[in-house]
């Protein structure tokens, strides 16, 4: 700034401070403020130094270096006492406002004595009284001191006095006051009352630089305690997005870490710690460091409890940390900080609160968030563990229970026989018991169990059960098919199959054993069908033979078992499974309706047999077929049944798939909120199954889309960003990646993060650039241009609009082309000396639209759209011309431009009028614009006529009421509809206002 005269240098200093205020919080911004103060001191302008000190105070307050505030404030206060006339009105206000920051700042620094704070409160009260301010801010500060030291009686008195005092210019904003009032309610155990107080802040009615950021963070634990889990999840995603980049909000950040520890999201808590390593050591604000270290202790204790204690975790830089080590370190740091505060305060209050916070227990086992995090513990088994008995049962009891479970085909039968095996390690079991034990161990091994099945067959034979021995041989053959050895399996099953049929014919075995062998053979043949379908080398005829042989084998099972099941669960299951096999075969031949019917009967058979968990696989298949048939109600009903029937036995990946299918179905019905719930569950279970990067990413993509549909922009942005980290074109398709970026761009735009929105939209456009169909490419380029313009990057925005316009022209979309030209015109108008360029671009938009209208032929719908587009273009042309007028221009020049603007708007009125009722609101809006232009041109009679035209359009001539409303029996059906239409009401009110003003002007002219 050297070399500039004083006033110019002061203006440059102010610009530099304004620019620095927009920089991210942190040491770099603080250092720049210190440099600017040094520059201000060179100007020999007291107000420059005052403003620079105020700027320094602000950046210190909104950073981790809050302890630095006291020196510049003391200097400001001294300058005020010596020469108050050097302070302008704004800086006078700011000086008194910052008194409150000093009070809070002293509380946060344990080295400042309590007596000094009490003295400061008196000083604040005295100065506020001299300045004529209410005591509201003083009592609020007194309450903060009393609450901090644990003096509840004084805090209650000060709290009441704070609320009773008048709000004035020194009172904190509504958002901050409500947040602090709610915090006090939480301290008193009144969570619901706190949330009621916070509601206007959480809903965005009251906001400021740190709200709703802080209120969202503070609401998390109360919401968990009240069981309002969906709100807690939403507030975490919304709130964390707000505080993530704000260095000064370590306390709120700690609340989010605490939420993770209390809601089963320990892995996300670790991710949050990893994002902010400086929070472990920044010492400029001891109270927020105490809060942070307390919740680090809470999280680490939870991780140690879950195990293992030597799990590596993020911690203070300079060394590696395990969960146990960081728990000990954080606890020591937190308690040491608390002790410093208590020593200063003369109470044990801060330490007691820290210990209470560190000792909290989880408030919910798991709360899915929709964002991916690595698991902190192994996924739980899908089936619940067997109940723990008060006394360990003896071996006969274990065998009896295992046999009961296996006879009933219960899910934990294999585990029960494993318990028998463990209990019998030093006992010689009889051959039958040994056979069943080995048989179930083989089942647990899956494709690797063939040898054990053969061993079980020998033991069944020794036990005198040749039929079960043959069944075990057949099971051994089937697991070979599972391992891919289908031909060998068919050879192996042939002998047991022949033998069991002969044995059954001679009454040497029962239906159950015979059905087991016949079913194993049918299963093997079904495996061959699957291989035939997958093998490209199979001929159509050969595949037909395979299908026919498999169908004969399946029908043999039904012929043997159907009608003989009685109370035998195993036989009922054979019937149901056979029907499912026939359904599979029907589906392969293209008979979808028969396949759906058979899958439905199979599922019903399992449910009727008391085996609902076996129905899930076939209900999932049925749902797919019903969806293909267009039976969406049946699809939804079947998916819900599958989830219910699976219960706790459903594998995580199956649960994720069913939830995701159900989300798509209900989402297709427009039930976005329920669809989001299912997609959220799908994402959670995909993560549990270790499929977070594949199925989980797809679920998060879907969840983000539903949240976008619901307008929950911040939540959607968090979820979509999480999805993008895992979505891959080669896995999920580039269309999914582009759609996710597109949605994310929409979210960021709604959140005001326009530069980031532009980046996402440009990324998506770059991928779409290579697609054969270019509409998406053009749309994304256009949206990116909008974001660039909103981000204050007009040159970049103009290039993006030009790119979009070229694409719209290539694909023959004249509406997109015209809108890109209009957008470029408005951008050009913002540039210095850009009025001529803006006028030419808008004129080009008019020409393009007129040319398209000339080529439109006789298609009335196409012509109507183009007439509407031309009307809007003329209307915008008029607005642009009116805004292009320079205040410094000659009167005749201004008048000429306004006349031209009025001509453009009048043309738009004619065009909109030709479209009739469909363009009513557009026409009346243009009429009003024309009226105001006429008023600016000192033609009140013309403006009044425009106003009357608007009132007439909505069924009134303006003579019946001052606001242009209509009443009485003369209202038409359209009039009654318009009365409740916001646009119509606004148009009518504006027209009435215009008419009154113009009639007043005309009366003055006559006088």
Short mmCIF file of C-alpha atoms in Angstrom, two decimals, residues 5-241:
data_model
loop_
_atom_site.label_atom_id
_atom_site.label_comp_id
_atom_site.label_asym_id
_atom_site.label_seq_id
_atom_site.Cartn_x
_atom_site.Cartn_y
_atom_site.Cartn_z
CA UNK A 5 -2.22 8.73 -0.77
CA UNK A 6 -3.85 8.29 2.65
CA UNK A 7 -7.48 7.92 1.59
CA UNK A 8 -6.65 5.61 -1.30
CA UNK A 9 -4.43 3.51 0.94
CA UNK A 10 -7.21 3.34 3.55
CA UNK A 11 -9.64 2.09 0.89
CA UNK A 12 -7.09 -0.51 -0.19
CA UNK A 13 -6.64 -1.57 3.44
CA UNK A 14 -10.40 -2.02 3.83
CA UNK A 15 -10.56 -4.12 0.67
CA UNK A 16 -7.68 -6.25 1.94
CA UNK A 17 -9.41 -6.80 5.29
CA UNK A 18 -12.66 -7.73 3.55
CA UNK A 19 -10.79 -10.23 1.37
CA UNK A 20 -9.01 -11.68 4.40
CA UNK A 21 -12.34 -12.11 6.19
CA UNK A 22 -13.41 -14.46 3.38
CA UNK A 23 -10.33 -16.68 3.78
CA UNK A 24 -10.61 -19.99 5.72
CA UNK A 25 -10.24 -19.79 9.48
CA UNK A 26 -6.77 -20.50 10.82
CA UNK A 27 -3.24 -19.23 11.48
CA UNK A 28 -2.73 -17.99 7.91
CA UNK A 29 -5.71 -15.65 8.15
CA UNK A 30 -4.59 -14.50 11.58
CA UNK A 31 -1.07 -13.75 10.34
CA UNK A 32 -2.48 -11.71 7.46
CA UNK A 33 -4.57 -9.68 9.94
CA UNK A 34 -1.40 -8.92 11.89
CA UNK A 35 0.29 -7.70 8.69
CA UNK A 36 -2.70 -5.50 7.89
CA UNK A 37 -2.53 -3.92 11.34
CA UNK A 38 1.09 -3.05 10.69
CA UNK A 39 0.05 -1.45 7.37
CA UNK A 40 -2.72 0.49 9.13
CA UNK A 41 -0.29 1.92 11.68
CA UNK A 42 1.72 3.49 8.83
CA UNK A 43 -1.25 5.52 7.52
CA UNK A 44 -1.49 7.94 10.45
CA UNK A 45 -5.29 7.54 10.37
CA UNK A 46 -6.69 6.53 13.79
CA UNK A 47 -9.81 4.94 12.30
CA UNK A 48 -7.62 2.73 10.10
CA UNK A 49 -5.87 1.36 13.21
CA UNK A 50 -9.22 0.92 14.98
CA UNK A 51 -10.67 -1.03 12.04
CA UNK A 52 -7.52 -3.16 11.70
CA UNK A 53 -7.60 -3.99 15.42
CA UNK A 54 -11.29 -4.90 15.08
CA UNK A 55 -10.47 -7.14 12.14
CA UNK A 56 -7.71 -8.79 14.15
CA UNK A 57 -10.14 -9.41 17.01
CA UNK A 58 -12.64 -11.02 14.67
CA UNK A 59 -10.22 -13.46 13.05
CA UNK A 60 -8.69 -14.40 16.42
CA UNK A 61 -12.16 -15.08 17.82
CA UNK A 62 -13.01 -17.35 14.90
CA UNK A 63 -9.89 -19.47 15.18
CA UNK A 64 -8.00 -21.74 17.53
CA UNK A 65 -5.90 -18.75 18.68
CA UNK A 66 -8.62 -17.09 20.76
CA UNK A 67 -6.12 -16.32 23.52
CA UNK A 68 -4.65 -13.61 21.30
CA UNK A 69 -7.82 -11.49 21.49
CA UNK A 70 -7.01 -9.79 24.78
CA UNK A 71 -4.08 -7.64 23.60
CA UNK A 72 -5.80 -5.92 20.64
CA UNK A 73 -8.96 -5.43 22.70
CA UNK A 74 -7.05 -3.80 25.54
CA UNK A 75 -5.48 -1.45 23.01
CA UNK A 76 -8.88 -0.63 21.48
CA UNK A 77 -10.36 0.07 24.89
CA UNK A 78 -7.48 2.40 25.74
CA UNK A 79 -7.95 4.26 22.45
CA UNK A 80 -11.67 4.63 23.21
CA UNK A 81 -11.01 5.98 26.66
CA UNK A 82 -8.47 8.47 25.30
CA UNK A 83 -10.19 9.62 22.09
CA UNK A 84 -13.73 8.24 21.60
CA UNK A 85 -14.23 10.73 18.75
CA UNK A 86 -11.84 8.64 16.60
CA UNK A 87 -14.44 5.85 16.52
CA UNK A 88 -17.22 6.00 13.95
CA UNK A 89 -20.70 4.64 14.70
CA UNK A 90 -19.92 1.14 13.48
CA UNK A 91 -16.65 0.82 15.40
CA UNK A 92 -18.30 2.17 18.54
CA UNK A 93 -20.94 -0.54 18.25
CA UNK A 94 -18.27 -3.17 17.56
CA UNK A 95 -16.18 -2.17 20.58
CA UNK A 96 -19.11 -2.67 22.96
CA UNK A 97 -20.15 -5.86 21.15
CA UNK A 98 -16.72 -7.40 21.65
CA UNK A 99 -17.01 -7.01 25.43
CA UNK A 100 -19.05 -10.24 25.29
CA UNK A 101 -16.27 -12.04 23.42
CA UNK A 102 -13.84 -11.02 26.12
CA UNK A 103 -16.02 -12.49 28.87
CA UNK A 104 -16.32 -15.81 27.09
CA UNK A 105 -12.65 -15.68 26.22
CA UNK A 106 -11.67 -15.28 29.88
CA UNK A 107 -13.83 -18.25 30.88
CA UNK A 108 -12.01 -20.35 28.29
CA UNK A 109 -8.54 -19.50 29.67
CA UNK A 110 -7.84 -21.14 33.06
CA UNK A 111 -4.88 -18.85 33.78
CA UNK A 112 -7.18 -15.80 34.08
CA UNK A 113 -8.31 -15.51 37.73
CA UNK A 114 -11.98 -15.68 38.60
CA UNK A 115 -11.66 -12.33 40.39
CA UNK A 116 -10.52 -10.74 37.14
CA UNK A 117 -13.64 -12.05 35.42
CA UNK A 118 -15.91 -10.72 38.15
CA UNK A 119 -14.19 -7.34 37.84
CA UNK A 120 -14.66 -7.49 34.10
CA UNK A 121 -18.38 -8.19 34.50
CA UNK A 122 -18.66 -5.02 36.58
CA UNK A 123 -16.71 -3.06 33.98
CA UNK A 124 -18.96 -4.38 31.22
CA UNK A 125 -22.11 -3.50 33.17
CA UNK A 126 -20.81 0.02 33.86
CA UNK A 127 -19.85 0.75 30.25
CA UNK A 128 -23.10 -0.69 28.85
CA UNK A 129 -25.08 1.51 31.26
CA UNK A 130 -23.14 4.60 30.15
CA UNK A 131 -23.77 3.74 26.52
CA UNK A 132 -27.51 3.29 27.21
CA UNK A 133 -27.61 -0.42 26.49
CA UNK A 134 -29.90 -2.99 28.10
CA UNK A 135 -28.45 -5.28 30.75
CA UNK A 136 -29.50 -8.33 28.70
CA UNK A 137 -25.98 -9.05 27.41
CA UNK A 138 -24.48 -8.43 30.88
CA UNK A 139 -26.82 -10.89 32.57
CA UNK A 140 -26.13 -13.41 29.81
CA UNK A 141 -22.40 -13.07 30.52
CA UNK A 142 -23.00 -13.43 34.27
CA UNK A 143 -25.03 -16.58 33.64
CA UNK A 144 -22.13 -18.02 31.59
CA UNK A 145 -19.68 -17.46 34.44
CA UNK A 146 -22.00 -18.98 37.05
CA UNK A 147 -22.85 -21.99 34.88
CA UNK A 148 -19.17 -22.60 34.17
CA UNK A 149 -18.13 -22.71 37.83
CA UNK A 150 -21.19 -24.76 38.83
CA UNK A 151 -23.02 -22.07 40.84
CA UNK A 152 -26.49 -23.24 39.85
CA UNK A 153 -28.44 -20.79 42.04
CA UNK A 154 -26.63 -17.76 40.63
CA UNK A 155 -26.87 -19.17 37.12
CA UNK A 156 -30.65 -19.57 37.47
CA UNK A 157 -31.01 -15.98 38.72
CA UNK A 158 -28.85 -14.59 35.94
CA UNK A 159 -30.63 -16.75 33.36
CA UNK A 160 -34.01 -15.37 34.45
CA UNK A 161 -32.71 -11.79 34.43
CA UNK A 162 -31.17 -12.32 30.99
CA UNK A 163 -34.50 -13.43 29.51
CA UNK A 164 -36.41 -10.69 31.31
CA UNK A 165 -34.20 -7.83 30.04
CA UNK A 166 -35.04 -6.04 26.79
CA UNK A 167 -33.35 -7.13 23.59
CA UNK A 168 -31.29 -4.32 22.12
CA UNK A 169 -28.37 -3.83 19.74
CA UNK A 170 -25.96 -5.50 22.19
CA UNK A 171 -27.99 -8.69 22.62
CA UNK A 172 -26.62 -11.76 20.92
CA UNK A 173 -28.43 -12.79 17.76
CA UNK A 174 -31.56 -14.91 18.20
CA UNK A 175 -29.74 -18.04 17.01
CA UNK A 176 -26.92 -17.74 19.55
CA UNK A 177 -29.26 -16.89 22.41
CA UNK A 178 -31.54 -19.83 21.69
CA UNK A 179 -28.54 -22.16 21.45
CA UNK A 180 -27.22 -21.09 24.85
CA UNK A 181 -30.69 -21.29 26.43
CA UNK A 182 -31.13 -24.81 25.08
CA UNK A 183 -27.71 -25.80 26.37
CA UNK A 184 -28.78 -24.77 29.87
CA UNK A 185 -31.92 -26.91 29.58
CA UNK A 186 -29.75 -29.90 28.66
CA UNK A 187 -27.60 -29.23 31.73
CA UNK A 188 -30.78 -29.46 33.82
CA UNK A 189 -31.77 -32.78 32.23
CA UNK A 190 -34.51 -31.28 30.06
CA UNK A 191 -33.59 -32.56 26.60
CA UNK A 192 -37.03 -32.15 25.03
CA UNK A 193 -37.28 -28.54 26.21
CA UNK A 194 -33.84 -27.83 24.76
CA UNK A 195 -34.84 -29.21 21.38
CA UNK A 196 -37.98 -27.10 21.40
CA UNK A 197 -35.86 -24.00 22.00
CA UNK A 198 -33.43 -24.98 19.27
CA UNK A 199 -36.12 -25.78 16.69
CA UNK A 200 -36.10 -22.32 14.98
CA UNK A 201 -32.31 -22.52 14.70
CA UNK A 202 -32.22 -26.11 13.48
CA UNK A 203 -34.89 -25.30 10.90
CA UNK A 204 -32.93 -22.29 9.61
CA UNK A 205 -35.28 -19.56 10.83
CA UNK A 206 -32.43 -17.92 12.78
CA UNK A 207 -28.83 -18.20 11.57
CA UNK A 208 -25.42 -16.57 12.01
CA UNK A 209 -21.75 -17.34 11.41
CA UNK A 210 -21.79 -20.24 13.89
CA UNK A 211 -25.44 -21.25 13.78
CA UNK A 212 -27.04 -23.66 13.11
CA UNK A 213 -23.59 -25.30 13.18
CA UNK A 214 -23.33 -25.33 16.99
CA UNK A 215 -27.00 -26.12 17.67
CA UNK A 216 -26.89 -29.09 15.28
CA UNK A 217 -23.88 -30.46 17.17
CA UNK A 218 -25.43 -29.82 20.59
CA UNK A 219 -28.67 -31.56 19.55
CA UNK A 220 -27.04 -34.92 18.82
CA UNK A 221 -26.79 -36.47 22.28
CA UNK A 222 -30.23 -35.21 23.40
CA UNK A 223 -31.82 -36.67 20.27
CA UNK A 224 -30.12 -40.02 20.90
CA UNK A 225 -31.30 -40.01 24.51
CA UNK A 226 -34.87 -39.30 23.38
CA UNK A 227 -34.77 -42.06 20.75
CA UNK A 228 -35.24 -39.57 17.89
CA UNK A 229 -32.66 -41.39 15.84
CA UNK A 230 -33.55 -40.22 12.34
CA UNK A 231 -33.24 -36.59 13.45
CA UNK A 232 -29.93 -37.36 15.12
CA UNK A 233 -28.60 -38.98 11.95
CA UNK A 234 -29.74 -36.06 9.80
CA UNK A 235 -28.34 -33.44 12.18
CA UNK A 236 -24.98 -35.20 12.27
CA UNK A 237 -24.68 -35.23 8.48
CA UNK A 238 -25.92 -31.64 8.14
CA UNK A 239 -23.94 -30.30 11.06
CA UNK A 240 -20.64 -32.01 10.42
CA UNK A 241 -20.63 -30.61 6.91
#
